Coordinates of C-alpha atoms in Angstrom, one line a residue:
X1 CA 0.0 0.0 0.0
X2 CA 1.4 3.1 -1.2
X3 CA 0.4 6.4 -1.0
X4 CA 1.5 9.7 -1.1
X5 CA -1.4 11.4 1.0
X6 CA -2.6 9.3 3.7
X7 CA -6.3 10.3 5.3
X8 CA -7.3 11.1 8.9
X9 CA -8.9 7.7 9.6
X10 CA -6.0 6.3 8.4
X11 CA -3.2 8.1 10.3
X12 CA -5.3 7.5 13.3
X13 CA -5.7 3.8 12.7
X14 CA -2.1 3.5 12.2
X15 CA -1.2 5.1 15.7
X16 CA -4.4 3.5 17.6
X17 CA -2.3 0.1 16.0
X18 CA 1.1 1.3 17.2
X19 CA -0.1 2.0 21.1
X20 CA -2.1 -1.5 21.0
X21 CA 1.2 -3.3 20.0
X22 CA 3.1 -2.3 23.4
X23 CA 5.8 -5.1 22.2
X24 CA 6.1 -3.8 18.6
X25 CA 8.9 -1.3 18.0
X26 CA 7.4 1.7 15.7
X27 CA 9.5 0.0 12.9
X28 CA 7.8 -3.2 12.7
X29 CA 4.2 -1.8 12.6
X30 CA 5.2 0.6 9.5
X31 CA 6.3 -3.1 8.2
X32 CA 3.2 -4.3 8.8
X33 CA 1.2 -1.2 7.1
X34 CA 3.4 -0.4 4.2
X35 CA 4.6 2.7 4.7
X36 CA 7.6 4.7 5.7
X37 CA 9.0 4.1 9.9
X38 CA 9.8 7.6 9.8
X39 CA 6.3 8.9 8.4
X40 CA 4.6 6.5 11.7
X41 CA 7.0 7.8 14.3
X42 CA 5.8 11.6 13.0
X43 CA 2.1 11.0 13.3
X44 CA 3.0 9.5 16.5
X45 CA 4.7 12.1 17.8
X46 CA 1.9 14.5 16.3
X47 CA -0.4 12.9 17.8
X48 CA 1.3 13.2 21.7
X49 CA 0.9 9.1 21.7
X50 CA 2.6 7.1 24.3
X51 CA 2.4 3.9 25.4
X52 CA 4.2 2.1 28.7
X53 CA 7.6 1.7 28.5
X54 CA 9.5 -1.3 29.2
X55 CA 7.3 -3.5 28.4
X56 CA 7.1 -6.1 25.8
X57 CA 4.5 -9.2 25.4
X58 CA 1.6 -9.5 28.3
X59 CA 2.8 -13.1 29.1
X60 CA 4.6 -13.0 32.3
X61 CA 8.2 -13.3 32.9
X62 CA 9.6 -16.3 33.6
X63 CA 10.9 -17.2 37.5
X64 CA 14.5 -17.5 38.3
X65 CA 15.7 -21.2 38.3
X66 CA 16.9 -22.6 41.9
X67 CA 20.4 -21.6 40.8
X68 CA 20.1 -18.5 39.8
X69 CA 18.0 -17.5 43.1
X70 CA 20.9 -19.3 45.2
X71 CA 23.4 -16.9 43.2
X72 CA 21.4 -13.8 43.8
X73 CA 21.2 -14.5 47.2
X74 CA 24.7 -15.4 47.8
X75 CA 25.4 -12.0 45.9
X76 CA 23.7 -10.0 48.4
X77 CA 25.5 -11.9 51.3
X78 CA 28.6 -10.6 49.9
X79 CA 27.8 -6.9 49.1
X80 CA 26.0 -6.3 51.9
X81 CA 29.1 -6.6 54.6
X82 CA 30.8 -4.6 51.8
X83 CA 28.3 -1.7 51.6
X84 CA 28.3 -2.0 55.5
X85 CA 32.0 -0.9 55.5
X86 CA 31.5 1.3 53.3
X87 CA 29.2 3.0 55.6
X88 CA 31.4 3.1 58.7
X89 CA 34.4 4.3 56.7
X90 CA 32.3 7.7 55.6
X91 CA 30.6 7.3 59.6
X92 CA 34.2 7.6 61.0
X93 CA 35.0 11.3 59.5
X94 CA 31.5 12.4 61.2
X95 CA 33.0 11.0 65.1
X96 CA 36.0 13.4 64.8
X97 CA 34.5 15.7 68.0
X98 CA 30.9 17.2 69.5
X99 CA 28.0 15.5 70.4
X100 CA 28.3 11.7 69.1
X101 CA 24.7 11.0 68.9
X102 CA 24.2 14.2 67.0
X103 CA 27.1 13.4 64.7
X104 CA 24.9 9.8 63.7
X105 CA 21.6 12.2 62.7
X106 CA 23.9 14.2 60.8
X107 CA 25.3 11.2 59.1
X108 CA 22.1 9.6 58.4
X109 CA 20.7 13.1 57.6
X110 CA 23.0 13.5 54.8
X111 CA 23.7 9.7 53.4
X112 CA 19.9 8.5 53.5
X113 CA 19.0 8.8 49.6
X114 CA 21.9 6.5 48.6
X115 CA 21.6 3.7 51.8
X116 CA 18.2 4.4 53.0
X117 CA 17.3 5.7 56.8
X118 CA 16.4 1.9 57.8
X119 CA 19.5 0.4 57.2
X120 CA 21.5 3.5 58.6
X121 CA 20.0 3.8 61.8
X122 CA 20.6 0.2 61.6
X123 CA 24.5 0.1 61.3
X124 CA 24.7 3.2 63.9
X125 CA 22.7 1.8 66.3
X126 CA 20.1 4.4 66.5
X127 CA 16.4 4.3 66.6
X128 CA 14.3 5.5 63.6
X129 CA 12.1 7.3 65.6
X130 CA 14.9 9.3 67.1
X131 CA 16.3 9.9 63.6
X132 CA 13.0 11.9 62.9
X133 CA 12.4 13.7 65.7
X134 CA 16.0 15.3 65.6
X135 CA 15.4 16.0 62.5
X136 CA 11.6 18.0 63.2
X137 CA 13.3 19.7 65.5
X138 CA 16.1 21.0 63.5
X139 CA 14.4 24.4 63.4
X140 CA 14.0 24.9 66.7
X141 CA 17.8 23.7 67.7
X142 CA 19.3 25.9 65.2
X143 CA 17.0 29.4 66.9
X144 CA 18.9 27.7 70.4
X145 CA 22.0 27.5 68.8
X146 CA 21.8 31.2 67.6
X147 CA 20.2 32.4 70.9
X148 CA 23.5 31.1 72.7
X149 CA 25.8 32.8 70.6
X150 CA 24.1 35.8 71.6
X151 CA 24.2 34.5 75.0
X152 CA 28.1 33.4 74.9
X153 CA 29.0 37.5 73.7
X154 CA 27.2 39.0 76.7
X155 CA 28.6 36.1 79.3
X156 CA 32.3 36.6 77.7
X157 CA 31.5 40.8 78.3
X158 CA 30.6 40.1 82.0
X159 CA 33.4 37.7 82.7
X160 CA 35.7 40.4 81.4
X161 CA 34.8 43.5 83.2
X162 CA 34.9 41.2 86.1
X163 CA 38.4 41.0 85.6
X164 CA 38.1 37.2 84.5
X165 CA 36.9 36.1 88.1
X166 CA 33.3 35.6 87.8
X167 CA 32.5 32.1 87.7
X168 CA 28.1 31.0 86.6
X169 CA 26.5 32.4 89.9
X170 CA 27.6 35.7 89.6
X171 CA 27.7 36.6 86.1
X172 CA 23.8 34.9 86.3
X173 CA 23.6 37.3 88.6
X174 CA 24.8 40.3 86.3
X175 CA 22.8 39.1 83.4
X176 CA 19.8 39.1 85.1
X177 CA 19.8 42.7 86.1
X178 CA 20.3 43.5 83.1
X179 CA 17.4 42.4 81.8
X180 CA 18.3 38.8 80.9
X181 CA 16.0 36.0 81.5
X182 CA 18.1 32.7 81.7
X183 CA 19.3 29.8 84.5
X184 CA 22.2 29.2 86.2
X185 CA 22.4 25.9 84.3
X186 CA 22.0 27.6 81.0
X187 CA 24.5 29.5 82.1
X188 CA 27.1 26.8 83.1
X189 CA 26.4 24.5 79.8
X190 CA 27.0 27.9 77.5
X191 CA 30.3 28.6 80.0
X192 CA 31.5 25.1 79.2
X193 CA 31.3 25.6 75.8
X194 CA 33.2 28.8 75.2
X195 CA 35.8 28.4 77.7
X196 CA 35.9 31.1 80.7
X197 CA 35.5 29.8 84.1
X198 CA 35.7 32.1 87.5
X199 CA 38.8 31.5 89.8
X200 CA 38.9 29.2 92.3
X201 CA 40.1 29.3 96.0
X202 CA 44.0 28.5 96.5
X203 CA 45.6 26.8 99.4
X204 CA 45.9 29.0 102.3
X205 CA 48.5 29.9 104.3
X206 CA 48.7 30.7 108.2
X207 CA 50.1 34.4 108.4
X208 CA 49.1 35.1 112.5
X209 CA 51.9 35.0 114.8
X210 CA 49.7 34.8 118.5
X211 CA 51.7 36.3 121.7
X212 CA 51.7 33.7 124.4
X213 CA 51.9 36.8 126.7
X214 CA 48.8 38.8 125.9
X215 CA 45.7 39.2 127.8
X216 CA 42.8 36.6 127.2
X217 CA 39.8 38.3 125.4
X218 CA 36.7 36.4 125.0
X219 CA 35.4 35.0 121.6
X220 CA 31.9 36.9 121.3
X221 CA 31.4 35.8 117.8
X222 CA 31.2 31.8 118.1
X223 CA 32.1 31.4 114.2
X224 CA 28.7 33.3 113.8
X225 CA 29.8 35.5 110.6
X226 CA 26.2 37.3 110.5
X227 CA 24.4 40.1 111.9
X228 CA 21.2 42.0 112.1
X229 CA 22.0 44.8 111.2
X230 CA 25.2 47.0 110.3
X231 CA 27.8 48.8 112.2
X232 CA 27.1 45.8 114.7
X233 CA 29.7 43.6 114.2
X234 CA 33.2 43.4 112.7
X235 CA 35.7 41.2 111.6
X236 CA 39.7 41.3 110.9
X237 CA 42.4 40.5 109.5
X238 CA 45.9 41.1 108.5
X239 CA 47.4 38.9 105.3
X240 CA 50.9 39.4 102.9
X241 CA 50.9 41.2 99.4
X242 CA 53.8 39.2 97.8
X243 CA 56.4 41.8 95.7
X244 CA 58.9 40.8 93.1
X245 CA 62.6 39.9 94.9
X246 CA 61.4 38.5 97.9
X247 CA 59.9 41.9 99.2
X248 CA 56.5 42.3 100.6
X249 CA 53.5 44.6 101.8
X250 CA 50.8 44.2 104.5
X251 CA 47.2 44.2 104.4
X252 CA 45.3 44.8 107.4
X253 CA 41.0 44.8 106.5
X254 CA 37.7 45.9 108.7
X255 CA 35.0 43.9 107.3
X256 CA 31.3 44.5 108.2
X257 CA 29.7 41.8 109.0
X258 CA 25.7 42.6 108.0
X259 CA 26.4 43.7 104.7
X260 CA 29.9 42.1 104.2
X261 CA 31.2 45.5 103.3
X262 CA 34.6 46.8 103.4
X263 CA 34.7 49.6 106.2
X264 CA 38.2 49.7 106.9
X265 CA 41.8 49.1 105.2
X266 CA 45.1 50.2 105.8
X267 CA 48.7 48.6 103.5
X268 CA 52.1 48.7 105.3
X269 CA 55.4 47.8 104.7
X270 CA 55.5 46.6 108.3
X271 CA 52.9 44.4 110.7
X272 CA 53.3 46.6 113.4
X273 CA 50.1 47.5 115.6
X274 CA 50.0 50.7 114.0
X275 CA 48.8 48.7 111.2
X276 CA 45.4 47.3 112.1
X277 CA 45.2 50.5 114.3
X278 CA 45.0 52.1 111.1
X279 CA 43.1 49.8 109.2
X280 CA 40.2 50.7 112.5
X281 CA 40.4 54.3 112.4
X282 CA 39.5 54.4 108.8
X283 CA 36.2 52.0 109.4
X284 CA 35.6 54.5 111.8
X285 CA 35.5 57.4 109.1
X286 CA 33.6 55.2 107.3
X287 CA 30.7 54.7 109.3
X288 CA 31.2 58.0 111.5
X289 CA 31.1 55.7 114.8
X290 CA 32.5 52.5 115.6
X291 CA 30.5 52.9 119.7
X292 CA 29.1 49.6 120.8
X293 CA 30.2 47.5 117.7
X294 CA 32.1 44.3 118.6
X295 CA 35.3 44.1 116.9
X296 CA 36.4 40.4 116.3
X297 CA 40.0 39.3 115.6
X298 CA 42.4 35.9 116.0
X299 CA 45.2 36.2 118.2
X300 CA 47.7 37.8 116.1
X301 CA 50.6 40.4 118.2
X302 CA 49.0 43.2 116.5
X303 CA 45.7 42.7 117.8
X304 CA 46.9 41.9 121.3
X305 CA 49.2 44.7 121.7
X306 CA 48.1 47.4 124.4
X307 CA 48.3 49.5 121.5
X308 CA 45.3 48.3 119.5
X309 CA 43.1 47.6 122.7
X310 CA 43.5 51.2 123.5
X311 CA 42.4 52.7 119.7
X312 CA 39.2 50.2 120.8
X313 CA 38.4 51.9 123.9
X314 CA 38.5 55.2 122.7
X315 CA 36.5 54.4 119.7
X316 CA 33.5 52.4 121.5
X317 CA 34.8 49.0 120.0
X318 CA 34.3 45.5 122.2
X319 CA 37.3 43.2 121.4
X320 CA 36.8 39.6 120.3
X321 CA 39.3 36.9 119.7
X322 CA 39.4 33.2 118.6
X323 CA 40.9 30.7 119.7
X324 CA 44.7 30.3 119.3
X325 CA 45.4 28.0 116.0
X326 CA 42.2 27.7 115.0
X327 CA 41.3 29.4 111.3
X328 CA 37.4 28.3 111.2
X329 CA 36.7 31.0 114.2
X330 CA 37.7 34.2 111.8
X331 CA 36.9 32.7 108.4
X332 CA 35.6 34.8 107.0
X333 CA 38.0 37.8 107.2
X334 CA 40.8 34.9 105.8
X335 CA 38.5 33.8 103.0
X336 CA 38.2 37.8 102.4
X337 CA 42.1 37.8 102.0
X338 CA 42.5 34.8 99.5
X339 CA 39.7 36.0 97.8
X340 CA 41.4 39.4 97.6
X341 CA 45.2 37.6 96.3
X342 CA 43.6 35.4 94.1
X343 CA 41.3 38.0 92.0
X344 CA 44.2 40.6 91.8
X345 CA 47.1 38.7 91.5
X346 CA 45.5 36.5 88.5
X347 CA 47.5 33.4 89.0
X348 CA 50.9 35.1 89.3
X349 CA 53.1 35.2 92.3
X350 CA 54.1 38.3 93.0
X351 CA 53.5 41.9 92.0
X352 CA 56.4 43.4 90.2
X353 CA 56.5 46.8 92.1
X354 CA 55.1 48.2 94.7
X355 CA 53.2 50.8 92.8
X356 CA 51.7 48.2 90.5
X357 CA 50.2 46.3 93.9
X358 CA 49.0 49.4 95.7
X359 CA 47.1 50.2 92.3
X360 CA 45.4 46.8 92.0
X361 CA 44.4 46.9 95.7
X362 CA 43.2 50.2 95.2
X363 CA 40.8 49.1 92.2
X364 CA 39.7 45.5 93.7
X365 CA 38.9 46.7 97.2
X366 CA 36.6 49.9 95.8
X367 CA 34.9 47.3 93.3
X368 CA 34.3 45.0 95.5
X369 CA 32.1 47.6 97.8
X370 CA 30.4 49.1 94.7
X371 CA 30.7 46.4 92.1
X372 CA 31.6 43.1 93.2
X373 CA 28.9 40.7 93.7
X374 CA 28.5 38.6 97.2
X375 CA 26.9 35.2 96.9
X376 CA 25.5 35.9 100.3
X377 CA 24.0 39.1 99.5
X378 CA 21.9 37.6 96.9
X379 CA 24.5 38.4 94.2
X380 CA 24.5 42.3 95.0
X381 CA 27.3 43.7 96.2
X382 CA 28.1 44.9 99.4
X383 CA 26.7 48.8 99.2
X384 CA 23.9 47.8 97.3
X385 CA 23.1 46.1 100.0
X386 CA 22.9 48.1 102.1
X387 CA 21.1 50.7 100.4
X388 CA 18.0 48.0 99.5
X389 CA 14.7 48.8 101.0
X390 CA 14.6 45.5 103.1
X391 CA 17.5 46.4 105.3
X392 CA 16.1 47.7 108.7
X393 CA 19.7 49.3 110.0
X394 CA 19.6 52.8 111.4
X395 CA 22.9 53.2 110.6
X396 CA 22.7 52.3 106.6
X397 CA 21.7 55.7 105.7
X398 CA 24.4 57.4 107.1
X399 CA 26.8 55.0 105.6
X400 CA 25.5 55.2 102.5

């Protein structure tokens, strides 16, 4: 059959033949018709036909012998501890550091088109249903993760005007007046993460030389560092200031015990009684009277000399001592002292002049009346405390 112009009804026919023929190729039904392969595969494609591809004749394929099933099978033994390797080799590069469950997710996360999240979690030892929940939540780790960068620039600003001796309870502390709402723990687990820490306490060392010859004076503190209200009850102390060659200067401190608050300090190049003398008579300044506040001390030559027990008479001030030897009755004037060396001193051992030690005392001992926050205070420091509304003294407003 040959033509050169081919009708409607027959270029439909001709394509209607070609779809029903899914195992023909486009060749052998322009065999079968006469005509040109190249004149059927354009009405085809004119005519947007299609048919499924793949396939040949209807009559199902045949099933795999016994020994070609047993080879398959044996094929997918071996490839499978292969591709299981495989795995583990790329797993390894994602264990290098961080969190190692998170490290699996990622892996999964990113190898799943090619191995299939079943057989991942599989290998990793992971559950499926943890898989997917890490990854729901990815959107709400990564706002976390940004939120404690943000978090880890305002904790490294506080730990730095702190001079690098705030540890988590204090700079908590600081953030929190300032507006931030977060936890101590949040806190700690940011701290951990971006390195700075607070100092910590150093061994101590025994500094008060008692006179076997002094009067006995009673101990009218019993290790009870707390008071009602201020001006009410003192504590002292005197401790070294190490210098560069072996040299050294004293520090004598009167330390209220209500608001914790620095009254009184006096530095010497001596540990004369003149020292704590003066050390008294500036608390004294401070609070314009010193009359009827006890004035508690250890046994140290200084504070038994005739000397001191006579600028306490004339200044209204009960004497207190504790027992010879024992550090736990004035505690908390020596914890004062190392927490004083170990915040200005910064790890080193000495000061390399004089000028450079009388200028970090100067600095710490005003911030820490002003600025420095007191665990015991509720994280406020020491004049803030005693200029909040709760505290009942008489004597606050004048201090203030």
């Amino acid at each position: 059959m040959v033509m050169k112009h081919y009708p409607p009804e027959f270029k439909a026919d001709a394509v209607a033949l070609y779809q029903s023929r899914p195992e023909a190729t486009i060749r052998q039904v322009a065999a079968d018709l006469g005509i040109n392969p190249e004149t059927l595969r354009n009405w085809v494609r004119a005519a947007g036909a299609s048919r499924p591809r793949g396939r040949r004749a209807e009559t199902p394929a045949e099933p795999p012998t016994p020994l070609e099933a047993e080879n398959a099978a044996l094929r997918k033994k071996v490839r499978e501890p292969e591709e299981e390797r495989e795995i583990l080799r790329k797993a390894a590069k994602y264990f290098a550091g961080g969190d190692a469950l998170v490290n699996r997710f990622q892996f999964v996360a990113d190898h799943q088109r090619r191995y299939g999240v079943k057989r991942l979690c599989t290998i990793l030892g992971i559950a499926r249903s943890s898989f997917y929940y890490w990854r729901k939540t990815a959107a709400v780790r990564a706002a976390r993760q940004a939120a404690d960068v943000k978090l880890a620039a305002r904790i490294r600003t506080v730990h730095r005007a702190s001079d690098g001796t705030y540890g988590v309870p204090r700079i908590t502390a600081e953030l929190r007046e300032n507006g931030e709402v977060v936890t101590h723990k949040r806190v700690a687990r940011v701290m951990r993460t971006i390195g700075p820490a607070g100092l910590r306490l150093r061994r101590r060392h025994r500094t008060t030389v008692p006179d076997p010859a002094a009067a006995k004076v009673p101990d009218l503190i019993g290790r009870d560092f707390t008071a009602d209200q201020a001006n009410a009850k003192y504590v002292g102390d005197i401790t070294y200031l190490p210098l560069a060659g072996g040299k050294f200067r004293c520090l004598a401190t009167v330390i209220d015990l209500a608001s914790r608050r620095l009254a009184g300090w006096a530095v010497a190049d001596h540990m004369r009684a003149d020292l704590v003398i003066d050390a008294l008579h500036a608390a004294e300044r401070t609070r314009g009277s010193l009359a009827g506040a006890v004035f508690h001390s250890d046994h140290g030559a200084q504070y038994c000399s005739r000397a001191f027990a006579d600028a306490c008479r004339e200044a209204g001030v009960t004497q207190s001592m504790s027992a010879i030897g024992s550090s736990a009755d004035n505690a908390l004037a020596e914890s004062f002292n190392a927490t004083c060396k170990r915040e200005t001193l910064q790890g080193r051992r000495a000061w390399d002049t004089e000028r450079e030690a009388h200028l970090d005392l100067f600095r710490w001992l005003h911030r820490y009346n002003t600025v420095r926050r007191h665990s015991r205070l509720g994280h406020r420091s020491p004049i803030a405390y005693e200029r909040a509304p709760q505290t009942t003294s008489t004597t606050l407003a004048e201090a203030a």
